[in-house]
Short mmCIF file of C-alpha atoms in Angstrom, two decimals:
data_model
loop_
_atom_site.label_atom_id
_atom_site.label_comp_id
_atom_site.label_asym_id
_atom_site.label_seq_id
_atom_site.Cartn_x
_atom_site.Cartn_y
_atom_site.Cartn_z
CA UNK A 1 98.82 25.63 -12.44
CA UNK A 2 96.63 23.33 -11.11
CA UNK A 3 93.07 23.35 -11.85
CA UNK A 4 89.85 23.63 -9.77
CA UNK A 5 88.91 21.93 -7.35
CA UNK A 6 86.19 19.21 -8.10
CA UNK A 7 83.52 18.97 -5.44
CA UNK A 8 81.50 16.64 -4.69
CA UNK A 9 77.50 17.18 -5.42
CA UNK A 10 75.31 16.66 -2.61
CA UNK A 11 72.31 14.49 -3.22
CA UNK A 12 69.40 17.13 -2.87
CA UNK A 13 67.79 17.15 0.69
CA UNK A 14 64.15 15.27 0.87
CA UNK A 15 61.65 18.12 1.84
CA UNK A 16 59.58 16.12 3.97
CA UNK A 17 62.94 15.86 6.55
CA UNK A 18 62.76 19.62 7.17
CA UNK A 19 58.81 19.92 7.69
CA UNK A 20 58.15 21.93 10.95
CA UNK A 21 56.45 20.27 13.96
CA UNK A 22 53.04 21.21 13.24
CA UNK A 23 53.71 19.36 9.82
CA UNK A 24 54.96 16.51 10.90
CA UNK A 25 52.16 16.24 13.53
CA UNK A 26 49.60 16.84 10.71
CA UNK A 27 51.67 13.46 8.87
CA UNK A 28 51.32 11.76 11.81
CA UNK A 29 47.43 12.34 11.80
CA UNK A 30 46.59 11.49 8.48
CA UNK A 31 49.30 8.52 8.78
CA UNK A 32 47.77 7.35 11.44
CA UNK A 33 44.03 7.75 10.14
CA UNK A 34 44.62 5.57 6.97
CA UNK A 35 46.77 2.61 9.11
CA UNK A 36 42.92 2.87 11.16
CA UNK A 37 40.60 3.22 8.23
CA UNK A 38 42.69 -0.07 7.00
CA UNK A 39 42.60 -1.98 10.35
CA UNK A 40 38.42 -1.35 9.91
CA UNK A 41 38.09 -2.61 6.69
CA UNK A 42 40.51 -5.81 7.13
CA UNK A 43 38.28 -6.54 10.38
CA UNK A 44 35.40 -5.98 8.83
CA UNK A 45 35.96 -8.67 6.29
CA UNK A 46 37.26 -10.68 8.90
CA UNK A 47 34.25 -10.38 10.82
CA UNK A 48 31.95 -11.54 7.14
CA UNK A 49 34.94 -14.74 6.86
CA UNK A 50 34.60 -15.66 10.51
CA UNK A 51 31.41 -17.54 9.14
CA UNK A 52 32.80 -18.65 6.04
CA UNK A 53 35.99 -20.44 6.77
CA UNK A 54 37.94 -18.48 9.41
CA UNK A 55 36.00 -19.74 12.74
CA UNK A 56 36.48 -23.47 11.34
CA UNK A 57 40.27 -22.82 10.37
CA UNK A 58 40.74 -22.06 14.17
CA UNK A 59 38.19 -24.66 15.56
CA UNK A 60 40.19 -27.40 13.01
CA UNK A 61 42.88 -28.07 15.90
CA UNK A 62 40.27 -29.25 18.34
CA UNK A 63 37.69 -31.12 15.90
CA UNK A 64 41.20 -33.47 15.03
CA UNK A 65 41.26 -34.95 18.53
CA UNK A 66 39.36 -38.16 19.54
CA UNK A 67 36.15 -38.25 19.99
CA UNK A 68 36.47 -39.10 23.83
CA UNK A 69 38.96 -35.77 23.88
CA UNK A 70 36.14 -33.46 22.95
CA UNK A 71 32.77 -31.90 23.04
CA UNK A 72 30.33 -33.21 20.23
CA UNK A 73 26.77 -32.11 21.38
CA UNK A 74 23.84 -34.58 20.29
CA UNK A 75 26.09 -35.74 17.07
CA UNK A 76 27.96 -38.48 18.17
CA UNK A 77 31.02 -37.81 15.97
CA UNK A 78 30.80 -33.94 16.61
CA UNK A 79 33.08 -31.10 17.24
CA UNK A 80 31.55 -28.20 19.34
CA UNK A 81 32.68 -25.35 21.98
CA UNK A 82 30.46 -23.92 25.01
CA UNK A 83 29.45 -20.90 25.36
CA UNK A 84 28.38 -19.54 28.70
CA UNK A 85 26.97 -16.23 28.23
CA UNK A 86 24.90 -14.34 26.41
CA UNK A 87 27.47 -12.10 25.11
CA UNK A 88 30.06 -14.76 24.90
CA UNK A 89 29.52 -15.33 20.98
CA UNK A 90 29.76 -11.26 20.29
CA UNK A 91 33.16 -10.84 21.95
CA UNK A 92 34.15 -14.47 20.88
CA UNK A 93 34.03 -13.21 16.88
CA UNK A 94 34.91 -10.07 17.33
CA UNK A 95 38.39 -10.74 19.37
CA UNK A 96 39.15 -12.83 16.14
CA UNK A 97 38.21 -10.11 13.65
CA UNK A 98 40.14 -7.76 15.01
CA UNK A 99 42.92 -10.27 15.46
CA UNK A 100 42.70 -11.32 12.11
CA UNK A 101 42.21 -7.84 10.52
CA UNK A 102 45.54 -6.42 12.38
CA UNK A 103 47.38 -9.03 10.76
CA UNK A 104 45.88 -8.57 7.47
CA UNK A 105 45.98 -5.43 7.18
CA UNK A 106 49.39 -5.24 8.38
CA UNK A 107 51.26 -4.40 5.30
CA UNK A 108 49.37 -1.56 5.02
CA UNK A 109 49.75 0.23 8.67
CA UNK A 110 53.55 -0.71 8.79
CA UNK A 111 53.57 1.16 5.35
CA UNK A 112 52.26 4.23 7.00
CA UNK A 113 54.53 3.91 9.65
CA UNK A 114 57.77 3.48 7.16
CA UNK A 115 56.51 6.13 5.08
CA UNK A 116 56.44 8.38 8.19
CA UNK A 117 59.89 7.57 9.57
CA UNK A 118 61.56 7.22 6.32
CA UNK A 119 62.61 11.13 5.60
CA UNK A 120 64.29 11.14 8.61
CA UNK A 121 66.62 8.15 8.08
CA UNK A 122 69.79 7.85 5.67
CA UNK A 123 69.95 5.68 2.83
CA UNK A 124 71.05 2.91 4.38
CA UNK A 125 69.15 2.99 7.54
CA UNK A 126 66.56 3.09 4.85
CA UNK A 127 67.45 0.00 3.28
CA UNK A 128 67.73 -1.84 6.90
CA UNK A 129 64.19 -1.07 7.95
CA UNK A 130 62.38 -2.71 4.68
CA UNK A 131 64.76 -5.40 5.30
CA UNK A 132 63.56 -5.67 8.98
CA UNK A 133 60.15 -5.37 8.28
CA UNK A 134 59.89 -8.02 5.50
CA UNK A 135 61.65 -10.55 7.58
CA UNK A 136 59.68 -9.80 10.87
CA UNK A 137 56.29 -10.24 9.12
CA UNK A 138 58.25 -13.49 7.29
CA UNK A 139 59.34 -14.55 11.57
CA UNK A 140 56.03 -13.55 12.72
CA UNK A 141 54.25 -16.09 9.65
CA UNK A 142 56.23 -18.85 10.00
CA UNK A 143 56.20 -19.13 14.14
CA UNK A 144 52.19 -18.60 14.36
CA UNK A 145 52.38 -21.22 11.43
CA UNK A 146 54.45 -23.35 13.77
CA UNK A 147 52.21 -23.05 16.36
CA UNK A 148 49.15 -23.86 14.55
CA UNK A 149 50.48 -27.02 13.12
CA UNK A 150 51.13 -28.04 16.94
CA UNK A 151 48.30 -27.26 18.46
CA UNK A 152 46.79 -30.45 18.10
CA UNK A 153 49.03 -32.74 19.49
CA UNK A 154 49.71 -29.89 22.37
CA UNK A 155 45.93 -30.38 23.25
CA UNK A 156 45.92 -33.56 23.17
CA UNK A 157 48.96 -34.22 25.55
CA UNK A 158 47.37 -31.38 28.24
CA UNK A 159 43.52 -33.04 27.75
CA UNK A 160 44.32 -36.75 27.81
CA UNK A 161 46.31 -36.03 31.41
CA UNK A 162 42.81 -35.73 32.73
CA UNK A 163 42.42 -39.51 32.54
CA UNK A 164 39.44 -41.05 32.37
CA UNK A 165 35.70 -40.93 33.50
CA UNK A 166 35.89 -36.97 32.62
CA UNK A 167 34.02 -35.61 30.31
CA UNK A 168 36.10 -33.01 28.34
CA UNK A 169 33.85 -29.86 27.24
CA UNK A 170 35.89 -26.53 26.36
CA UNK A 171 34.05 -22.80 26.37
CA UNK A 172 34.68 -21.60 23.57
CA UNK A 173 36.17 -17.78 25.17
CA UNK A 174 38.93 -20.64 27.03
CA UNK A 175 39.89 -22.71 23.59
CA UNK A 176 39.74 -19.50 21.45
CA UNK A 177 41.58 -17.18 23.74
CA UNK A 178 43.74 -20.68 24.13
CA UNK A 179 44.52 -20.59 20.52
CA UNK A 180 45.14 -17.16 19.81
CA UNK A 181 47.74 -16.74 22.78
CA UNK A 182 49.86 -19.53 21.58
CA UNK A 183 49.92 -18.01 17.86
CA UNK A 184 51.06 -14.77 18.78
CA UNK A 185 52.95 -16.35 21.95
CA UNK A 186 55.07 -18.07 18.97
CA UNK A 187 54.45 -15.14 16.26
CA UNK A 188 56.67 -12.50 18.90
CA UNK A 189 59.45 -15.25 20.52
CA UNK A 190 60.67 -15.70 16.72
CA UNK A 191 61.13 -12.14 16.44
CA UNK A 192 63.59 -11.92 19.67
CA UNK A 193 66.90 -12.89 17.44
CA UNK A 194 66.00 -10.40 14.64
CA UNK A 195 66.93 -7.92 17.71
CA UNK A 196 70.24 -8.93 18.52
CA UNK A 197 70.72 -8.45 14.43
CA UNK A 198 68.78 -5.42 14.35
CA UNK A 199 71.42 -4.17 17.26
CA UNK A 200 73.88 -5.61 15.81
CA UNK A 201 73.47 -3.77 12.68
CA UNK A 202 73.23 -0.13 14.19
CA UNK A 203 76.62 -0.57 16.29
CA UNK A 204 74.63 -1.61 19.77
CA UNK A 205 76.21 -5.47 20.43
CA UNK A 206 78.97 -6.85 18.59
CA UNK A 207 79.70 -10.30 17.37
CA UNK A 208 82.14 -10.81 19.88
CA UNK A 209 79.88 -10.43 23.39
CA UNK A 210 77.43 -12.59 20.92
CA UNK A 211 79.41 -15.40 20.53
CA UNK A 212 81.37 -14.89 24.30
CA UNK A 213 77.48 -15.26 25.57
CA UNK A 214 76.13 -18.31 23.01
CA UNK A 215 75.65 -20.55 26.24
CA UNK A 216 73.62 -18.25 27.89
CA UNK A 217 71.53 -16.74 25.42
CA UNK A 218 70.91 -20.83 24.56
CA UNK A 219 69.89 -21.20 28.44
CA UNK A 220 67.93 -17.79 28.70
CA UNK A 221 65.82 -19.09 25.63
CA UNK A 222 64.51 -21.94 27.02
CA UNK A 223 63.56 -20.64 29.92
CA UNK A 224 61.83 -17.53 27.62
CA UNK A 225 59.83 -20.38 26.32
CA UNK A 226 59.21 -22.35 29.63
CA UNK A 227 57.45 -19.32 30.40
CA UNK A 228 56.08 -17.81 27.55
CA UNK A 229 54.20 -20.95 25.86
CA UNK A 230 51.08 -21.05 27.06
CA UNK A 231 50.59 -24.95 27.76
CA UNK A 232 53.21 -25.62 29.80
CA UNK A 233 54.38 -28.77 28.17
CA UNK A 234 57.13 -29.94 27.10
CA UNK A 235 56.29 -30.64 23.79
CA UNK A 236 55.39 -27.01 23.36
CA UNK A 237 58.11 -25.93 25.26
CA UNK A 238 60.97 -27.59 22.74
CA UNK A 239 59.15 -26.84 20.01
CA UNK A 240 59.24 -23.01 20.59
CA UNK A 241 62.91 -23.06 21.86
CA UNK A 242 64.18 -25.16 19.45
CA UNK A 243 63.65 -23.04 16.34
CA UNK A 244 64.47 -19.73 18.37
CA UNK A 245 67.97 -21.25 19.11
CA UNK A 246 68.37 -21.98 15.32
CA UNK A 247 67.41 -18.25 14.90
CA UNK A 248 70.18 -17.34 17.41
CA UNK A 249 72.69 -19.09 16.07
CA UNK A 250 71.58 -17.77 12.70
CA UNK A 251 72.01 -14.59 13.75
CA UNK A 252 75.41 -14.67 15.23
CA UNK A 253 76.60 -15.82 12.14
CA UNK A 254 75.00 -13.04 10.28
CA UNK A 255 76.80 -10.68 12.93
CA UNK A 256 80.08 -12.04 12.68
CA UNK A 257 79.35 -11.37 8.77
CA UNK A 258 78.59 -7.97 9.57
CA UNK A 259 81.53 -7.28 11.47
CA UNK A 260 83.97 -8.45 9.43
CA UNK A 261 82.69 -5.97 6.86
CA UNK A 262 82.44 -2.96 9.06
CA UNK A 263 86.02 -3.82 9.95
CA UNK A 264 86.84 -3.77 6.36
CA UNK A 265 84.94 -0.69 5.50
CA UNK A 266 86.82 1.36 8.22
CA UNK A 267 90.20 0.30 7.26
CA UNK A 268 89.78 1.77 3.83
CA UNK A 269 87.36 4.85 4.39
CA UNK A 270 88.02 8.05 3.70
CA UNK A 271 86.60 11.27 4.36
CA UNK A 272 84.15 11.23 0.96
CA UNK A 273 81.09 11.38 2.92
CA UNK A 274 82.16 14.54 5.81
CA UNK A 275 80.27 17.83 4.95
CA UNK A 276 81.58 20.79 3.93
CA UNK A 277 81.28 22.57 7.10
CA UNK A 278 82.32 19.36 9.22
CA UNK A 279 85.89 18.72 10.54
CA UNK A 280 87.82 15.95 9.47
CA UNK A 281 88.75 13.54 12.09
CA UNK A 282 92.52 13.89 11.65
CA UNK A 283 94.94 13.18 14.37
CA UNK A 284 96.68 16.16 15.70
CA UNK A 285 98.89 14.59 17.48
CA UNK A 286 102.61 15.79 17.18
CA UNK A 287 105.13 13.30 15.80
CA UNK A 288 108.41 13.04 16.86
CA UNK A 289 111.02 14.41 13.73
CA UNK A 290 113.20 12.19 11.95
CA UNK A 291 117.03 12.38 12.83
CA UNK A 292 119.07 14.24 10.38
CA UNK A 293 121.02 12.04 8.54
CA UNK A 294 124.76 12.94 9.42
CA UNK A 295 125.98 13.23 5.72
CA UNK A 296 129.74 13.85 6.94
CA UNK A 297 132.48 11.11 4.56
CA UNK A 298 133.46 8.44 7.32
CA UNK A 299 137.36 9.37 6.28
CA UNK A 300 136.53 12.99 8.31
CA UNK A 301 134.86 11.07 11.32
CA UNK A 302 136.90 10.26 14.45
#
């Protein structure tokens, strides 16, 4: 007699995926009033460092050019941006503390957001989405670092093209709204190939139409970044496009990685994970019955 059955013990459900709507709009509330009460206090500092450091970290690219490239004032060796209205300075600082602040603070709102989402995900979606957030803040970084480190000579390509006799003198709402474009200009392009993985990894584009495509996702992306880059150079241009293809590449690699294990993992799964209550997805198809084996002795055959 065989014995019972062993089942298989569900993991016990997380409470805060069966909260009612009213509950879950109450999380959203108070998720959304902490991500806020951060963004204040990150811009608020940013708005004290502005003076101490910040404005001349962002100023830096400018102050590097020649002296014939740039605005000094009455010091003959120095470094300054015009403003050309009263309220020019106000906005000015506060675009860059708020700017500053979201990135800052960052970790914090996109914890607020996970922490939201996260009951409603399995375990491995789960593990994805810190995955995908940590390397999209680690994208975001290193392109707006990219950008920053370029900025100089991408200045002083567009201002020596003015040739001379001109006297070069930027406001400081053109050079600062200049600046911040191209950071986040080259923060968001690096972020486009951690979609195709992201899609990748949910089931949405395979590594096949990635690779059949590699020519044209290489063409699209320049011409993303002949648009996108604020300058308009060439210089700029490459530099954006070049890494993104990198990223591209790097991430049809990953998919064909990703593939090849899904394809393994379906060959060999079973039914382990199928509810209690849930069909199995058998095939009812009919087969055709195996011939009966004539067992007559061949000295009885005619």
């Amino acid at each position: 007699m065989s014995g019972p059955r062993l089942r298989r013990r569900r993991a016990p459900r997380d409470a805060a995926a069966t909260m009612s709507l009213v509950a879950h709009l109450t999380e959203l509330r108070n998720r959304i009033a902490k991500a806020l009460l951060f963004l204040l206090i990150a811009t608020a500092f940013s708005f004290w460092w502005y003076e101490h450091g910040l404005g001349d970290f962002i100023r830096d690219p400018y102050c590097s050019l020649d002296e014939d490239l740039r605005y000094g004032g009455d010091d003959a060796g120095g470094c300054g941006l015009l403003i050309t209205d009263v309220f020019g300075g106000v906005f000015i600082r506060l675009k860059v503390s708020f700017l500053a602040g979201t990135v800052l603070s960052a970790p914090f709102w996109l914890y607020q957001l996970w922490a939201f989402i996260t009951p409603g995900l399995k375990r491995n979606e789960k593990r994805y989405g810190v995955s995908f957030v940590a390397v999209s803040t680690l994208l975001f970084a290193l392109g707006a670092l990219l950008a920053y480190v370029s900025l100089s000579k991408g200045l002083e390509l567009l201002l020596s093209l003015a040739g001379d006799g001109v006297v070069v003198a930027l406001t400081a709402q053109d050079y600062i709204g200049f600046v911040l474009s191209l950071l986040v200009a080259f923060g968001v392009s690096f972020e486009v190939p951690l979609i195709a993985v992201a899609l990748n990894l949910v089931g949405a584009l395979s590594h096949e139409v990635l690779a059949r495509s590699r020519r044209w996702i290489f063409f699209l992306t320049i011409v993303f970044a002949a648009f996108v880059t604020p300058t308009q150079d060439p210089f700029t241009m490459l530099l954006m496009a070049g890494p993104m293809i990198v990223l591209f590449e790097l991430a049809i690699q990953i998919a064909r990685v990703v593939d090849k294990r899904r394809a393994k993992r379906a060959a060999v799964e079973h039914f382990h994970d199928i509810d209690d209550d849930e069909a199995s997805p058998l095939d009812a198809t009919p087969s055709s019955l195996d011939e009966p084996q004539d067992s007559t002795p061949a000295s009885f055959r005619g």
